Amino acid sequence: IMPEYKVQYFPFAGRAEPIRMLLRYGGIPFTDNRIPFDDWPKIKQSMPLKQLPTLEIDGKSIPQSIAICRYLAKIVQLAGRDGKENLKIDSTVETLSDLLEKLVDYAHEKRKTEKSELEEDFLNKTLPIFLSRFEEQARENGGYIALTRLTWADIIFVCMYEDAVNFVERDIIAEYPNLLEVRENVLAVPAIKEWIQIRPKNQIHTFYDLKTDL
């Protein structure tokens, strides 16, 4: 019997989007519960760790988006085939998570200080270090970021990319042809392409939508 899945998050892509994409990729039905910001204080105390996203499985809420994605990747066969492959995927995903944390910090700090003070350090130094590493991996793997085939790391990358473009309001991979190929390979997957076409519009982070590149 198929479990009942419910993704709970705010009304935008963010950290829940890889979860949604993995479920759609696997053809797994789920409830996409997008919680209005005004309702969050009322239900926050009922959530594990008092944070979102969560994946509810048969009424039991599970926190931590990366752990959820790793679990779903095994179900939909986007995980590694052995320990060594999973190590490569996990290493890539953790590095993507590090970059996302730095992107979020940059976006928040930018609101407090002059943009020019931050661009030299983050946009011209920190970001290229990460992207150059991912570019090399994508080149070695023929247009995929962790292995030589589609894995859940590629989905994490594309979702991080969408967030990043919204944070910095520019295309961060325009000069990285192999990362552009990763994006194209993920967006070409029929189930993912269909999801991006029909998913609700973000209520924040509206500068860029993956639909633009379908």
mmCIF file of C-alpha atoms in Angstrom:
data_model
loop_
_atom_site.group_PDB
_atom_site.id
_atom_site.type_symbol
_atom_site.label_atom_id
_atom_site.label_comp_id
_atom_site.label_asym_id
_atom_site.label_seq_id
_atom_site.Cartn_x
_atom_site.Cartn_y
_atom_site.Cartn_z
ATOM 1 C CA ILE A 1 0.000 0.000 0.000
ATOM 2 C CA MET A 2 1.399 3.381 -1.038
ATOM 3 C CA PRO A 3 1.974 5.698 1.951
ATOM 4 C CA GLU A 4 0.180 9.047 2.007
ATOM 5 C CA TYR A 5 2.660 11.881 1.526
ATOM 6 C CA LYS A 6 2.211 15.548 2.357
ATOM 7 C CA VAL A 7 4.880 18.184 1.716
ATOM 8 C CA GLN A 8 4.545 21.122 4.081
ATOM 9 C CA TYR A 9 6.308 24.387 3.333
ATOM 10 C CA PHE A 10 5.709 28.040 2.611
ATOM 11 C CA PRO A 11 4.203 29.299 -0.695
ATOM 12 C CA PHE A 12 7.434 29.295 -2.685
ATOM 13 C CA ALA A 13 10.039 26.848 -3.988
ATOM 14 C CA GLY A 14 12.941 27.003 -1.523
ATOM 15 C CA ARG A 15 14.072 23.945 0.401
ATOM 16 C CA ALA A 16 10.874 22.010 -0.337
ATOM 17 C CA GLU A 17 11.270 22.102 -4.102
ATOM 18 C CA PRO A 18 13.697 19.164 -4.415
ATOM 19 C CA ILE A 19 11.253 17.109 -2.336
ATOM 20 C CA ARG A 20 8.383 18.007 -4.642
ATOM 21 C CA MET A 21 10.464 17.284 -7.742
ATOM 22 C CA LEU A 22 11.580 13.885 -6.479
ATOM 23 C CA LEU A 23 8.010 12.893 -5.725
ATOM 24 C CA ARG A 24 6.865 14.050 -9.154
ATOM 25 C CA TYR A 25 9.795 12.290 -10.817
ATOM 26 C CA GLY A 26 8.757 9.037 -9.165
ATOM 27 C CA GLY A 27 5.092 9.498 -10.027
ATOM 28 C CA ILE A 28 4.261 9.449 -6.319
ATOM 29 C CA PRO A 29 1.033 11.279 -5.387
ATOM 30 C CA PHE A 30 1.406 13.875 -2.638
ATOM 31 C CA THR A 31 -0.403 16.785 -1.063
ATOM 32 C CA ASP A 32 1.444 20.051 -1.650
ATOM 33 C CA ASN A 33 0.475 22.002 1.467
ATOM 34 C CA ARG A 34 1.704 25.580 1.049
ATOM 35 C CA ILE A 35 1.233 27.317 4.369
ATOM 36 C CA PRO A 36 0.396 31.038 4.214
ATOM 37 C CA PHE A 37 2.907 33.156 6.103
ATOM 38 C CA ASP A 38 0.176 34.545 8.357
ATOM 39 C CA ASP A 39 -0.747 31.016 9.464
ATOM 40 C CA TRP A 40 2.775 29.933 10.358
ATOM 41 C CA PRO A 41 2.832 31.305 13.941
ATOM 42 C CA LYS A 42 -0.326 29.312 14.702
ATOM 43 C CA ILE A 43 1.121 25.949 13.660
ATOM 44 C CA LYS A 44 4.836 26.417 14.299
ATOM 45 C CA GLN A 45 4.787 24.716 17.715
ATOM 46 C CA SER A 46 3.238 21.587 16.222
ATOM 47 C CA MET A 47 6.117 21.077 13.777
ATOM 48 C CA PRO A 48 9.221 18.979 14.498
ATOM 49 C CA LEU A 49 12.131 21.341 15.217
ATOM 50 C CA LYS A 50 9.632 24.219 14.762
ATOM 51 C CA GLN A 51 10.688 24.592 11.139
ATOM 52 C CA LEU A 52 9.770 23.738 7.555
ATOM 53 C CA PRO A 53 9.834 21.883 5.248
ATOM 54 C CA THR A 54 8.534 18.590 6.523
ATOM 55 C CA LEU A 55 7.405 15.480 4.731
ATOM 56 C CA GLU A 56 4.378 13.933 6.354
ATOM 57 C CA ILE A 57 4.218 10.159 5.825
ATOM 58 C CA ASP A 58 0.922 8.592 6.871
ATOM 59 C CA GLY A 59 0.383 11.461 9.301
ATOM 60 C CA LYS A 60 3.906 11.455 10.779
ATOM 61 C CA SER A 61 5.911 14.640 10.103
ATOM 62 C CA ILE A 62 9.607 14.233 9.277
ATOM 63 C CA PRO A 63 11.929 17.296 9.227
ATOM 64 C CA GLN A 64 15.254 17.997 7.464
ATOM 65 C CA SER A 65 15.008 18.467 3.718
ATOM 66 C CA ILE A 66 18.274 16.744 2.751
ATOM 67 C CA ALA A 67 17.453 13.615 4.765
ATOM 68 C CA ILE A 68 14.011 13.575 3.151
ATOM 69 C CA CYS A 69 15.527 13.887 -0.326
ATOM 70 C CA ARG A 70 17.992 11.086 0.363
ATOM 71 C CA TYR A 71 15.110 8.849 1.471
ATOM 72 C CA LEU A 72 13.000 9.661 -1.573
ATOM 73 C CA ALA A 73 15.952 9.278 -3.953
ATOM 74 C CA LYS A 74 16.262 5.641 -2.920
ATOM 75 C CA ILE A 75 12.570 5.080 -3.573
ATOM 76 C CA VAL A 76 12.608 6.700 -7.037
ATOM 77 C CA GLN A 77 15.993 5.168 -7.965
ATOM 78 C CA LEU A 78 17.985 8.401 -8.125
ATOM 79 C CA ALA A 79 20.428 7.340 -5.418
ATOM 80 C CA GLY A 80 23.770 5.646 -5.937
ATOM 81 C CA ARG A 81 24.107 1.947 -6.695
ATOM 82 C CA ASP A 82 26.731 1.360 -4.000
ATOM 83 C CA GLY A 83 28.445 3.089 -1.114
ATOM 84 C CA LYS A 84 31.068 4.779 -3.268
ATOM 85 C CA GLU A 85 28.451 6.315 -5.570
ATOM 86 C CA ASN A 86 26.399 7.493 -2.601
ATOM 87 C CA LEU A 87 29.512 9.072 -1.104
ATOM 88 C CA LYS A 88 30.021 11.110 -4.296
ATOM 89 C CA ILE A 89 26.379 12.192 -4.260
ATOM 90 C CA ASP A 90 26.400 13.077 -0.554
ATOM 91 C CA SER A 91 29.636 15.036 -0.867
ATOM 92 C CA THR A 92 28.194 17.048 -3.750
ATOM 93 C CA VAL A 93 24.902 17.678 -1.964
ATOM 94 C CA GLU A 94 26.663 18.846 1.196
ATOM 95 C CA THR A 95 28.784 21.248 -0.846
ATOM 96 C CA LEU A 96 25.656 22.551 -2.579
ATOM 97 C CA SER A 97 24.112 23.045 0.867
ATOM 98 C CA ASP A 98 27.185 25.000 1.977
ATOM 99 C CA LEU A 99 26.837 27.261 -1.045
ATOM 100 C CA LEU A 100 23.129 27.763 -0.429
ATOM 101 C CA GLU A 101 23.828 28.797 3.164
ATOM 102 C CA LYS A 102 26.342 31.368 1.934
ATOM 103 C CA LEU A 103 23.850 32.609 -0.653
ATOM 104 C CA VAL A 104 21.184 33.072 2.005
ATOM 105 C CA ASP A 105 23.630 34.901 4.274
ATOM 106 C CA TYR A 106 24.632 37.144 1.368
ATOM 107 C CA ALA A 107 21.021 37.921 0.471
ATOM 108 C CA HIS A 108 20.151 38.812 4.067
ATOM 109 C CA GLU A 109 23.286 40.869 4.628
ATOM 110 C CA LYS A 110 22.759 42.748 1.380
ATOM 111 C CA ARG A 111 19.650 44.265 2.883
ATOM 112 C CA LYS A 112 21.706 45.834 5.655
ATOM 113 C CA THR A 113 24.755 47.135 3.812
ATOM 114 C CA GLU A 114 25.747 48.675 0.532
ATOM 115 C CA LYS A 115 25.673 46.119 -2.272
ATOM 116 C CA SER A 116 29.089 47.165 -3.557
ATOM 117 C CA GLU A 117 30.691 46.210 -0.240
ATOM 118 C CA LEU A 118 29.610 42.600 -0.648
ATOM 119 C CA GLU A 119 29.962 41.959 -4.356
ATOM 120 C CA GLU A 120 33.752 41.889 -4.438
ATOM 121 C CA ASP A 121 34.036 39.258 -1.730
ATOM 122 C CA PHE A 122 31.026 37.042 -2.425
ATOM 123 C CA LEU A 123 30.100 37.377 -6.091
ATOM 124 C CA ASN A 124 33.655 37.701 -7.392
ATOM 125 C CA LYS A 125 35.481 35.345 -5.022
ATOM 126 C CA THR A 126 33.356 32.936 -2.988
ATOM 127 C CA LEU A 127 30.770 32.082 -5.644
ATOM 128 C CA PRO A 128 33.305 31.343 -8.421
ATOM 129 C CA ILE A 129 35.202 28.946 -6.142
ATOM 130 C CA PHE A 130 32.097 26.795 -5.684
ATOM 131 C CA LEU A 131 30.873 27.088 -9.265
ATOM 132 C CA SER A 132 34.272 26.236 -10.729
ATOM 133 C CA ARG A 133 34.328 23.045 -8.668
ATOM 134 C CA PHE A 134 30.836 22.085 -9.785
ATOM 135 C CA GLU A 135 31.706 22.957 -13.386
ATOM 136 C CA GLU A 136 34.627 20.547 -13.299
ATOM 137 C CA GLN A 137 32.457 17.792 -11.855
ATOM 138 C CA ALA A 138 29.824 18.371 -14.523
ATOM 139 C CA ARG A 139 32.493 18.250 -17.232
ATOM 140 C CA GLU A 140 33.862 14.970 -15.886
ATOM 141 C CA ASN A 141 30.378 13.471 -15.649
ATOM 142 C CA GLY A 142 29.121 14.532 -19.070
ATOM 143 C CA GLY A 143 26.523 17.035 -17.952
ATOM 144 C CA TYR A 144 25.613 15.613 -14.563
ATOM 145 C CA ILE A 145 26.947 16.919 -11.293
ATOM 146 C CA ALA A 146 27.770 13.852 -9.173
ATOM 147 C CA LEU A 147 27.733 10.734 -11.365
ATOM 148 C CA THR A 148 27.535 10.106 -15.100
ATOM 149 C CA ARG A 149 23.751 9.837 -14.929
ATOM 150 C CA LEU A 150 20.863 11.706 -13.329
ATOM 151 C CA THR A 151 20.838 11.567 -9.521
ATOM 152 C CA TRP A 152 19.112 13.499 -6.798
ATOM 153 C CA ALA A 153 22.197 15.737 -6.608
ATOM 154 C CA ASP A 154 21.280 17.166 -10.025
ATOM 155 C CA ILE A 155 17.819 18.037 -8.749
ATOM 156 C CA ILE A 156 19.310 19.678 -5.659
ATOM 157 C CA PHE A 157 21.623 21.677 -7.923
ATOM 158 C CA VAL A 158 18.848 22.972 -10.174
ATOM 159 C CA CYS A 159 16.720 23.999 -7.201
ATOM 160 C CA MET A 160 19.697 25.733 -5.588
ATOM 161 C CA TYR A 161 20.353 27.475 -8.895
ATOM 162 C CA GLU A 162 16.797 28.816 -9.022
ATOM 163 C CA ASP A 163 17.116 30.144 -5.475
ATOM 164 C CA ALA A 164 20.523 31.646 -6.212
ATOM 165 C CA VAL A 165 19.354 33.577 -9.262
ATOM 166 C CA ASN A 166 16.539 35.007 -7.174
ATOM 167 C CA PHE A 167 18.972 35.985 -4.410
ATOM 168 C CA VAL A 168 21.588 37.695 -6.591
ATOM 169 C CA GLU A 169 19.272 38.677 -9.474
ATOM 170 C CA ARG A 170 21.616 37.480 -12.193
ATOM 171 C CA ASP A 171 22.358 34.196 -13.976
ATOM 172 C CA ILE A 172 25.195 32.681 -11.977
ATOM 173 C CA ILE A 173 26.036 29.876 -14.451
ATOM 174 C CA ALA A 174 25.978 31.750 -17.761
ATOM 175 C CA GLU A 175 29.753 31.321 -18.080
ATOM 176 C CA TYR A 176 29.778 27.659 -17.048
ATOM 177 C CA PRO A 177 28.768 25.551 -20.074
ATOM 178 C CA ASN A 178 28.770 22.215 -18.265
ATOM 179 C CA LEU A 179 26.525 23.540 -15.498
ATOM 180 C CA LEU A 180 24.194 24.870 -18.168
ATOM 181 C CA GLU A 181 24.106 21.314 -19.501
ATOM 182 C CA VAL A 182 23.199 20.004 -16.037
ATOM 183 C CA ARG A 183 20.278 22.426 -15.943
ATOM 184 C CA GLU A 184 19.181 21.382 -19.425
ATOM 185 C CA ASN A 185 19.385 17.681 -18.580
ATOM 186 C CA VAL A 186 17.242 18.066 -15.464
ATOM 187 C CA LEU A 187 14.670 20.311 -17.137
ATOM 188 C CA ALA A 188 14.394 17.838 -20.030
ATOM 189 C CA VAL A 189 13.082 15.088 -17.729
ATOM 190 C CA PRO A 190 9.370 14.859 -18.674
ATOM 191 C CA ALA A 191 7.989 14.576 -15.141
ATOM 192 C CA ILE A 192 10.116 17.461 -13.862
ATOM 193 C CA LYS A 193 9.321 19.604 -16.888
ATOM 194 C CA GLU A 194 5.603 19.002 -16.380
ATOM 195 C CA TRP A 195 5.842 19.873 -12.686
ATOM 196 C CA ILE A 196 7.592 23.173 -13.378
ATOM 197 C CA GLN A 197 4.895 24.061 -15.900
ATOM 198 C CA ILE A 198 1.980 23.416 -13.530
ATOM 199 C CA ARG A 199 3.367 24.243 -10.067
ATOM 200 C CA PRO A 200 1.982 27.288 -8.239
ATOM 201 C CA LYS A 201 3.836 30.546 -8.714
ATOM 202 C CA ASN A 202 6.179 31.629 -5.957
ATOM 203 C CA GLN A 203 4.754 34.281 -3.666
ATOM 204 C CA ILE A 204 8.257 35.538 -2.944
ATOM 205 C CA HIS A 205 11.499 35.166 -4.936
ATOM 206 C CA THR A 206 9.782 36.180 -8.158
ATOM 207 C CA PHE A 207 12.797 37.419 -10.121
ATOM 208 C CA TYR A 208 13.369 34.074 -11.854
ATOM 209 C CA ASP A 209 11.381 30.892 -12.479
ATOM 210 C CA LEU A 210 12.811 27.700 -13.996
ATOM 211 C CA LYS A 211 9.886 27.792 -16.410
ATOM 212 C CA THR A 212 11.801 30.495 -18.273
ATOM 213 C CA ASP A 213 14.322 27.901 -19.431
ATOM 214 C CA LEU A 214 11.993 25.091 -20.430
#
